[in-house]
Coordinates of C-alpha atoms in Angstrom, one line a residue:
M1 CA 68.0 31.0 -14.4
A2 CA 71.3 29.3 -13.7
A3 CA 72.0 25.8 -15.4
I4 CA 72.1 23.0 -13.0
A5 CA 75.2 20.7 -12.8
A6 CA 75.3 17.4 -14.7
Q7 CA 75.5 15.5 -11.2
E8 CA 72.3 17.4 -10.1
A9 CA 70.6 16.4 -13.6
L10 CA 71.5 12.7 -13.0
D11 CA 70.2 12.7 -9.5
L12 CA 66.8 14.2 -10.6
K13 CA 66.5 11.7 -13.4
S14 CA 67.2 8.9 -11.0
R15 CA 64.7 10.3 -8.2
Y16 CA 61.9 10.9 -10.9
P17 CA 62.4 8.3 -13.7
Q18 CA 58.6 8.3 -14.4
V19 CA 59.2 12.2 -15.5
F20 CA 62.3 11.8 -17.6
H21 CA 61.7 8.2 -19.1
R22 CA 58.1 8.0 -20.1
P23 CA 56.9 4.9 -21.6
L24 CA 56.5 4.6 -25.3
R25 CA 52.8 4.4 -25.3
Q26 CA 52.8 7.7 -23.3
K27 CA 54.8 9.4 -25.7
L28 CA 52.7 8.2 -28.8
L29 CA 49.3 9.0 -26.9
A30 CA 49.1 12.5 -28.1
P31 CA 50.0 12.1 -31.8
L32 CA 47.7 8.9 -32.0
A33 CA 44.8 10.8 -30.6
A34 CA 45.3 13.5 -33.3
V35 CA 45.5 10.9 -36.0
A36 CA 42.3 9.2 -34.7
A37 CA 40.5 12.6 -34.5
A38 CA 41.5 13.3 -38.0
A39 CA 40.6 9.8 -39.2
Y40 CA 37.2 10.2 -37.5
L41 CA 36.5 13.4 -39.4
V42 CA 37.4 11.8 -42.6
F43 CA 35.1 9.0 -42.0
C44 CA 32.1 11.5 -41.2
F45 CA 32.9 13.3 -44.4
F46 CA 32.4 10.4 -46.5
F47 CA 29.8 8.6 -44.2
F48 CA 27.5 11.6 -44.4
N49 CA 28.2 12.5 -48.0
V50 CA 29.3 16.1 -47.2
A51 CA 30.7 16.6 -50.7
G52 CA 27.3 15.4 -52.4
V53 CA 25.3 17.7 -50.0
I54 CA 27.2 20.6 -50.9
S55 CA 27.2 20.0 -54.6
D56 CA 23.5 19.2 -54.6
A57 CA 22.6 22.2 -52.4
N58 CA 20.4 25.1 -54.1
W59 CA 22.5 28.0 -53.1
E60 CA 20.4 30.2 -55.2
R61 CA 17.3 29.5 -53.1
A62 CA 19.1 29.7 -49.9
G63 CA 20.5 33.2 -51.0
T64 CA 16.9 34.3 -51.6
Y65 CA 15.6 33.1 -48.3
I66 CA 18.5 35.0 -46.6
A67 CA 17.7 38.0 -48.4
D68 CA 14.0 37.7 -47.5
W69 CA 15.2 38.2 -43.8
Y70 CA 16.2 41.8 -44.4
S71 CA 14.5 42.9 -47.6
W72 CA 11.2 42.5 -49.6
E73 CA 10.2 41.8 -53.0
A74 CA 7.6 43.3 -55.4
N75 CA 6.4 41.0 -58.1
P76 CA 4.5 42.6 -60.8
R77 CA 3.5 40.3 -64.0
F78 CA 3.2 41.6 -67.5
R79 CA 0.9 39.2 -69.4
F80 CA 0.7 39.5 -73.3
K81 CA -3.1 39.2 -74.0
N82 CA -5.0 40.3 -77.2
G83 CA -2.2 42.5 -78.6
Q84 CA -1.7 44.4 -75.3
V85 CA 0.0 44.1 -71.9
E86 CA -1.7 43.6 -68.8
L87 CA -0.3 44.3 -65.5
E88 CA -0.9 41.9 -62.6
W89 CA 0.5 41.8 -59.1
A90 CA 1.7 38.5 -57.7
R91 CA 2.4 39.7 -54.2
S92 CA 3.1 43.4 -53.0
L93 CA 3.6 45.3 -50.0
L94 CA 2.6 48.3 -51.7
G95 CA -1.2 48.0 -51.2
D96 CA -4.2 46.6 -53.2
N97 CA -3.7 49.0 -56.1
P98 CA 0.1 49.7 -56.1
D99 CA 1.4 52.5 -58.4
P100 CA 5.1 52.3 -57.7
D101 CA 7.3 55.2 -59.4
W102 CA 9.7 52.5 -60.8
I103 CA 7.0 51.3 -63.3
N104 CA 5.9 53.7 -66.0
Q105 CA 3.4 53.6 -68.9
P106 CA 4.5 56.1 -71.4
R107 CA 1.9 54.9 -73.9
E108 CA -0.7 52.2 -74.1
G109 CA 0.7 48.8 -74.4
L110 CA 4.2 49.8 -73.2
Y111 CA 5.6 49.5 -69.5
I112 CA 9.1 50.4 -68.5
V113 CA 10.3 48.8 -65.3
T114 CA 13.4 50.5 -63.8
L115 CA 15.5 48.2 -61.6
G116 CA 18.1 50.3 -59.4
N117 CA 20.2 53.3 -60.2
S118 CA 22.7 51.9 -62.8
G119 CA 20.5 52.4 -66.0
N120 CA 18.9 49.0 -65.6
R121 CA 15.5 48.5 -66.9
V122 CA 13.2 46.3 -69.1
E123 CA 11.0 47.8 -71.6
I124 CA 7.7 45.6 -72.2
A125 CA 5.7 45.7 -75.1
E126 CA 3.5 42.9 -76.9
G127 CA 5.9 40.7 -78.6
Q128 CA 8.9 42.8 -77.7
V129 CA 11.0 43.1 -74.9
V130 CA 14.3 45.2 -74.5
A131 CA 16.4 44.5 -71.4
V132 CA 18.6 47.3 -70.6
V133 CA 21.8 46.3 -68.7
N134 CA 24.0 49.1 -67.5
G135 CA 22.8 51.4 -70.2
R136 CA 23.1 48.9 -73.0
A137 CA 19.9 47.7 -74.7
F138 CA 19.4 44.1 -75.6
N139 CA 16.5 42.9 -77.7
V140 CA 14.9 39.7 -76.5
P141 CA 13.1 38.0 -79.5
I142 CA 9.8 36.5 -78.6
T143 CA 8.6 33.6 -80.7
E144 CA 5.8 31.0 -80.2
A145 CA 8.4 28.5 -78.8
G146 CA 9.5 30.9 -76.2
A147 CA 12.1 33.8 -75.7
E148 CA 15.4 33.7 -77.3
L149 CA 18.8 34.9 -76.1
P150 CA 20.4 37.8 -77.9
A151 CA 23.3 36.9 -79.7
D152 CA 25.4 39.4 -77.9
A153 CA 23.9 38.7 -74.5
P154 CA 26.0 39.7 -71.5
S155 CA 26.9 37.3 -68.8
N156 CA 23.9 38.1 -66.6
M157 CA 21.4 36.8 -69.1
S158 CA 20.6 33.2 -69.5
I159 CA 18.0 30.8 -70.9
K160 CA 16.6 27.8 -69.8
N161 CA 13.4 26.1 -71.5
G162 CA 12.3 29.0 -73.4
R163 CA 12.7 31.4 -70.6
V164 CA 15.2 34.3 -70.8
T165 CA 16.5 35.5 -67.2
V166 CA 18.1 38.8 -66.9
D167 CA 19.7 39.0 -63.5
Y168 CA 20.5 42.4 -62.1
G169 CA 21.9 41.4 -58.8
F170 CA 20.2 42.3 -55.5
V171 CA 17.8 44.6 -57.0
G172 CA 16.0 41.8 -58.8
L173 CA 15.5 40.0 -62.0
A174 CA 13.3 39.7 -65.1
E175 CA 12.2 36.4 -66.5
I176 CA 11.0 36.7 -70.1
R177 CA 8.7 34.1 -71.6
N178 CA 6.6 34.3 -74.7
T179 CA 3.4 34.7 -72.8
Q180 CA 4.5 37.2 -70.1
V181 CA 7.4 38.7 -68.3
F182 CA 7.7 38.2 -64.6
V183 CA 9.8 40.8 -62.6
R184 CA 11.2 40.4 -59.1
H185 CA 12.4 43.9 -57.6
R186 CA 13.8 43.8 -54.2
F187 CA 14.2 46.7 -51.8
L188 CA 15.8 46.7 -48.3
G189 CA 13.8 46.9 -45.1
W190 CA 10.3 46.0 -44.2
P191 CA 7.9 49.0 -45.2
N192 CA 4.7 47.7 -43.6
F193 CA 6.5 46.6 -40.3
F194 CA 4.6 49.3 -38.2
F195 CA 1.5 49.6 -40.1
D196 CA 0.0 47.7 -42.8
T197 CA -1.3 49.1 -46.1
H198 CA -4.8 49.3 -45.0
S199 CA -3.8 51.8 -42.1
P200 CA -4.4 55.4 -42.4
F201 CA -0.7 55.7 -41.1
F202 CA 0.9 53.5 -43.7
G203 CA 3.7 55.3 -45.5
M204 CA 4.0 58.3 -43.2
D205 CA 7.5 59.3 -42.1
T206 CA 8.5 60.0 -38.4
G207 CA 7.7 63.8 -38.7
E208 CA 4.3 63.0 -40.1
L209 CA 3.5 60.6 -37.5
W210 CA 4.5 62.8 -34.7
T211 CA 2.2 65.4 -36.2
S212 CA -0.7 63.1 -36.6
A213 CA -0.2 61.9 -33.1
T214 CA 0.0 65.4 -31.4
S215 CA -1.9 67.9 -33.5
A216 CA -3.5 66.4 -36.5
P217 CA -7.4 66.1 -36.7
Q218 CA -8.8 63.0 -35.0
I219 CA -9.0 60.2 -37.5
D220 CA -11.3 57.8 -35.4
E221 CA -13.7 59.6 -33.1
R222 CA -13.5 56.7 -30.7
M223 CA -9.9 57.1 -29.6
P224 CA -7.2 60.0 -29.9
N225 CA -4.6 59.4 -32.9
W226 CA -1.8 58.0 -30.5
Q227 CA -4.1 55.4 -29.3
L228 CA -5.1 54.5 -32.8
M229 CA -1.5 54.2 -33.8
L230 CA -0.9 51.6 -31.0
V231 CA -4.0 49.7 -32.1
E232 CA -2.8 49.7 -35.7
F233 CA 0.5 48.6 -35.0
L234 CA -0.7 45.6 -32.6
Y235 CA -3.3 44.5 -35.1
N236 CA -1.1 44.8 -38.0
S237 CA -2.5 42.2 -40.5
E238 CA 0.9 41.3 -42.0
W239 CA 3.1 41.3 -39.0
Q240 CA 0.4 40.4 -36.3
H241 CA 2.4 41.9 -33.5
L242 CA -0.1 41.4 -30.5
D243 CA -0.3 37.7 -31.4
V244 CA 3.6 37.3 -31.7
F245 CA 4.0 39.1 -28.2
N246 CA 1.4 36.9 -26.7
K247 CA 3.3 33.7 -28.1
M248 CA 6.4 35.2 -26.8
L249 CA 5.0 35.8 -23.3
Q250 CA 3.6 32.2 -23.4
T251 CA 7.0 30.7 -24.2
I252 CA 8.5 32.7 -21.4
V253 CA 5.9 31.3 -18.9
M254 CA 6.2 28.0 -20.1
A255 CA 10.1 28.2 -19.3
F256 CA 9.7 29.6 -16.1
V257 CA 6.9 27.7 -14.7
G258 CA 8.3 24.3 -15.9
T259 CA 11.6 25.0 -14.5
L260 CA 10.2 26.3 -11.1
F261 CA 8.2 22.9 -10.7
A262 CA 11.2 21.0 -11.6
A263 CA 13.4 22.7 -9.2
M264 CA 10.9 22.4 -6.4
V265 CA 10.4 18.7 -7.0
A266 CA 14.1 17.8 -7.7
F267 CA 15.2 19.4 -4.5
P268 CA 13.8 16.9 -1.9
L269 CA 14.1 13.9 -4.3
S270 CA 17.9 14.7 -4.7
F271 CA 18.2 14.2 -0.8
I272 CA 16.9 10.7 -1.2
A273 CA 19.1 9.9 -4.0
A274 CA 22.2 11.0 -2.4
R275 CA 24.0 8.2 -0.6
N276 CA 25.6 10.3 2.2
I277 CA 22.3 11.8 3.1
T278 CA 20.1 8.9 2.9
P279 CA 21.9 5.7 3.8
N280 CA 19.7 3.6 1.9
P281 CA 21.2 1.8 -1.2
V282 CA 17.7 0.6 -2.6
G283 CA 16.4 4.1 -2.5
N284 CA 19.5 5.6 -3.8
W285 CA 19.5 3.3 -6.6
F286 CA 15.8 3.7 -7.6
M287 CA 15.8 7.5 -7.1
K288 CA 18.8 7.9 -9.5
R289 CA 17.1 5.6 -12.0
V290 CA 14.0 7.8 -12.0
F291 CA 16.3 10.7 -12.7
D292 CA 17.9 8.8 -15.6
L293 CA 14.6 7.8 -17.1
L294 CA 13.3 11.5 -17.0
R295 CA 16.4 13.2 -18.5
S296 CA 17.2 10.2 -21.1
V297 CA 14.1 11.1 -22.8
D298 CA 14.6 14.3 -24.8
M299 CA 12.4 17.3 -24.1
L300 CA 11.1 17.3 -27.6
I301 CA 9.7 13.6 -27.2
W302 CA 8.1 14.6 -23.9
A303 CA 6.6 17.3 -25.8
L304 CA 5.3 15.2 -28.5
F305 CA 3.8 12.9 -25.9
F306 CA 2.0 15.4 -23.9
V307 CA 0.5 17.2 -27.1
R308 CA -1.0 13.8 -28.1
G309 CA -2.3 13.5 -24.5
F310 CA -3.5 17.1 -23.6
G311 CA -3.8 18.6 -27.1
P312 CA -2.0 21.8 -28.4
G313 CA -1.3 24.6 -26.1
P314 CA 1.3 25.6 -23.2
I315 CA 0.3 22.8 -20.8
P316 CA 2.2 20.1 -22.8
G317 CA 5.3 22.5 -23.1
I318 CA 5.3 23.2 -19.3
A319 CA 5.0 19.3 -18.6
A320 CA 7.8 18.8 -21.1
I321 CA 10.2 21.0 -19.5
F322 CA 9.1 19.7 -16.1
F323 CA 9.9 16.3 -16.6
T324 CA 13.1 16.7 -18.3
D325 CA 14.6 19.2 -15.9
T326 CA 13.5 17.2 -12.9
G327 CA 15.7 14.4 -14.0
T328 CA 18.5 16.7 -15.1
L329 CA 18.4 19.1 -11.8
G330 CA 18.0 15.9 -9.7
K331 CA 21.2 14.4 -11.1
T332 CA 23.0 17.6 -10.6
N333 CA 21.8 18.4 -7.1
T334 CA 22.5 14.7 -6.0
E335 CA 26.1 15.2 -7.0
A336 CA 26.4 18.3 -5.3
L337 CA 25.1 16.7 -2.1
E338 CA 27.3 13.9 -2.4
N339 CA 30.3 16.3 -2.4
I340 CA 29.6 18.4 0.5
D341 CA 32.1 18.8 3.5
D342 CA 30.8 16.6 6.3
K343 CA 32.7 18.6 8.9
Q344 CA 29.7 21.1 8.9
R345 CA 27.0 18.5 9.3
E346 CA 29.1 16.8 12.1
G347 CA 29.4 20.3 13.9
V348 CA 25.7 20.9 13.6
R349 CA 24.9 17.2 15.1
S350 CA 27.4 17.5 18.0
V351 CA 25.3 20.2 19.6
G352 CA 22.3 17.8 19.8
A353 CA 20.3 19.0 16.6
S354 CA 17.7 16.9 15.1
A355 CA 18.1 15.0 11.9
A356 CA 16.0 17.5 10.2
N357 CA 18.0 20.5 11.6
V358 CA 21.3 18.8 10.8
Q359 CA 20.2 18.9 7.0
R360 CA 18.7 22.4 7.3
Y361 CA 21.9 23.9 9.0
G362 CA 24.6 21.5 7.9
V363 CA 23.8 20.8 4.4
V364 CA 21.5 23.2 2.8
P365 CA 23.8 26.2 3.3
Q366 CA 26.5 24.5 1.3
V367 CA 24.3 23.5 -1.6
L368 CA 21.7 26.0 -2.0
P369 CA 23.7 28.4 -4.0
V370 CA 24.5 25.6 -6.5
F371 CA 20.9 24.6 -6.5
V372 CA 19.8 28.0 -7.3
S373 CA 22.5 28.5 -9.8
Q374 CA 21.5 25.6 -11.8
A375 CA 17.9 26.3 -11.7
L376 CA 18.6 29.9 -13.0
Y377 CA 20.7 28.6 -15.8
F378 CA 18.1 25.9 -16.8
W379 CA 15.4 28.9 -16.6
E380 CA 17.5 30.8 -19.1
S381 CA 18.2 27.8 -21.3
N382 CA 14.7 26.7 -21.3
T383 CA 13.7 30.0 -22.9
R384 CA 15.4 28.7 -25.9
S385 CA 14.1 25.2 -25.5
A386 CA 10.5 26.2 -25.2
T387 CA 10.8 27.7 -28.9
I388 CA 11.7 24.2 -30.1
I389 CA 8.9 22.3 -28.5
G390 CA 6.7 25.0 -29.5
A391 CA 7.1 24.0 -33.0
V392 CA 5.5 20.4 -32.5
G393 CA 2.4 22.0 -31.0
A394 CA 3.3 22.8 -27.5
G395 CA 2.5 26.4 -27.7
G396 CA 4.5 29.5 -27.7
I397 CA 6.6 31.4 -30.2
G398 CA 7.9 28.0 -31.9
L399 CA 4.3 27.2 -33.0
K400 CA 4.2 30.7 -34.7
L401 CA 7.6 30.4 -36.1
I402 CA 7.0 27.0 -37.9
E403 CA 3.9 28.4 -39.4
A404 CA 5.7 31.2 -41.1
M405 CA 8.4 28.9 -42.2
R406 CA 5.8 26.6 -43.9
T407 CA 4.6 29.3 -46.0
N408 CA 8.0 29.5 -47.8
Q409 CA 7.2 33.2 -48.3
D410 CA 7.1 34.8 -44.9
W411 CA 10.9 34.8 -44.2
E412 CA 10.7 38.3 -43.1
N413 CA 8.4 37.2 -40.3
V414 CA 10.8 34.4 -39.4
A415 CA 13.8 36.9 -39.2
Y416 CA 11.3 39.1 -37.0
M417 CA 10.4 36.2 -34.7
V418 CA 14.2 35.1 -34.5
I419 CA 15.2 38.6 -33.6
L420 CA 12.7 38.7 -30.8
I421 CA 13.7 35.4 -29.5
L422 CA 17.4 36.5 -29.5
I423 CA 16.5 39.7 -27.6
V424 CA 14.5 37.7 -25.0
V425 CA 17.2 35.4 -24.5
F426 CA 20.0 37.9 -24.1
V427 CA 17.9 39.7 -21.6
F428 CA 17.2 36.6 -19.7
D429 CA 20.6 35.5 -20.0
N430 CA 21.8 38.6 -18.3
I431 CA 19.2 38.5 -15.7
S432 CA 20.2 34.9 -14.7
N433 CA 23.9 35.8 -14.7
A434 CA 23.3 38.7 -12.5
L435 CA 21.4 36.6 -9.9
R436 CA 23.9 33.8 -10.0
S437 CA 26.7 36.4 -9.5
R438 CA 24.8 38.0 -6.5
L439 CA 24.0 34.8 -4.9
I440 CA 27.5 33.4 -5.1
G441 CA 28.8 36.6 -4.0
A442 CA 26.8 36.7 -0.9
R443 CA 27.7 33.1 0.1

């Protein structure tokens, strides 16, 4: 590009002084905005005591919860009683009488617990515990006051209040006391996801399941084996698949019905609120304030209100979605109506059409794609929102989710339901996007 002459540059500056000679406040606007944003972030950092929250956080517990999402723990407890060692199970997915291959009893009163494949194990006998770390043995003295830390203990061994903890990383740990040894052994996966330990199919691999379903002797005379598999899966006592699916379906229905009713009610009311459609200032003002009231109260608050009024169940959830979305869709629809092109309406009116036909053929074709697109978006969004309001008693998967979180032990069930919610939201998001694309493309 050729450089302009000096005189041409002067002419441009004289003709457009607002471009070349901006006021000082305009020049400082961007730097001041950046400084203000940084100052606000610093204020929030100290106001919310972010540093204190981070320092006081229990990261170890958080890591345990996260690990519970994709793995499970076996918790054997070895108690010292009357000169012997008694094995108890605090919690196990291995069945009522587990006999895992990683716990051996070479002789009476001695247990060897193997943790992982790196030579890590714990040898437990009355009054004597040996922790083997990476093939190196450490004798942990047991006294009446508690367990004692070995003099040459490695970095993964610690003591607190007479309890020696040997941390083997992901595979688990051993907590040694003067009365017992508590072991936490972690494994990847969910072994009882498809069938619980009481099912005849528990522990079978894919080939064994296929053989059992197609050619093995019938296990239950009332139904074939493949049907029994389906029943055992749906009525899994640990994962409760049928109940989870029912609650997920409840959530989908809540989102669909609530959004549908809201769209049906907001459609005619937005015509009253639009100033260019209904030239009545009082009616316009009143209807817009109704929309403001409905959408200013959060969906969660509406859900709490209706749960108190109607009791737990999907009806309060549908009502909460209906009230909130009526206000929001009413506002967006009103704004769409107030921004239409009046030429189409004037054209329909010029041929002598009635007032109803003017709206039907001059207004609705312009705004209908916007209305439907907004309704589809809120339908997809409410699938997520219905999960939250379900947690306060409005039914659906949210109620099931909060129940699993309250136990502080069923985080694998929480992960299962979260994954299921993500899949449903993903599917409905794609369906909504496809319908909106078709609708806008057909306009």
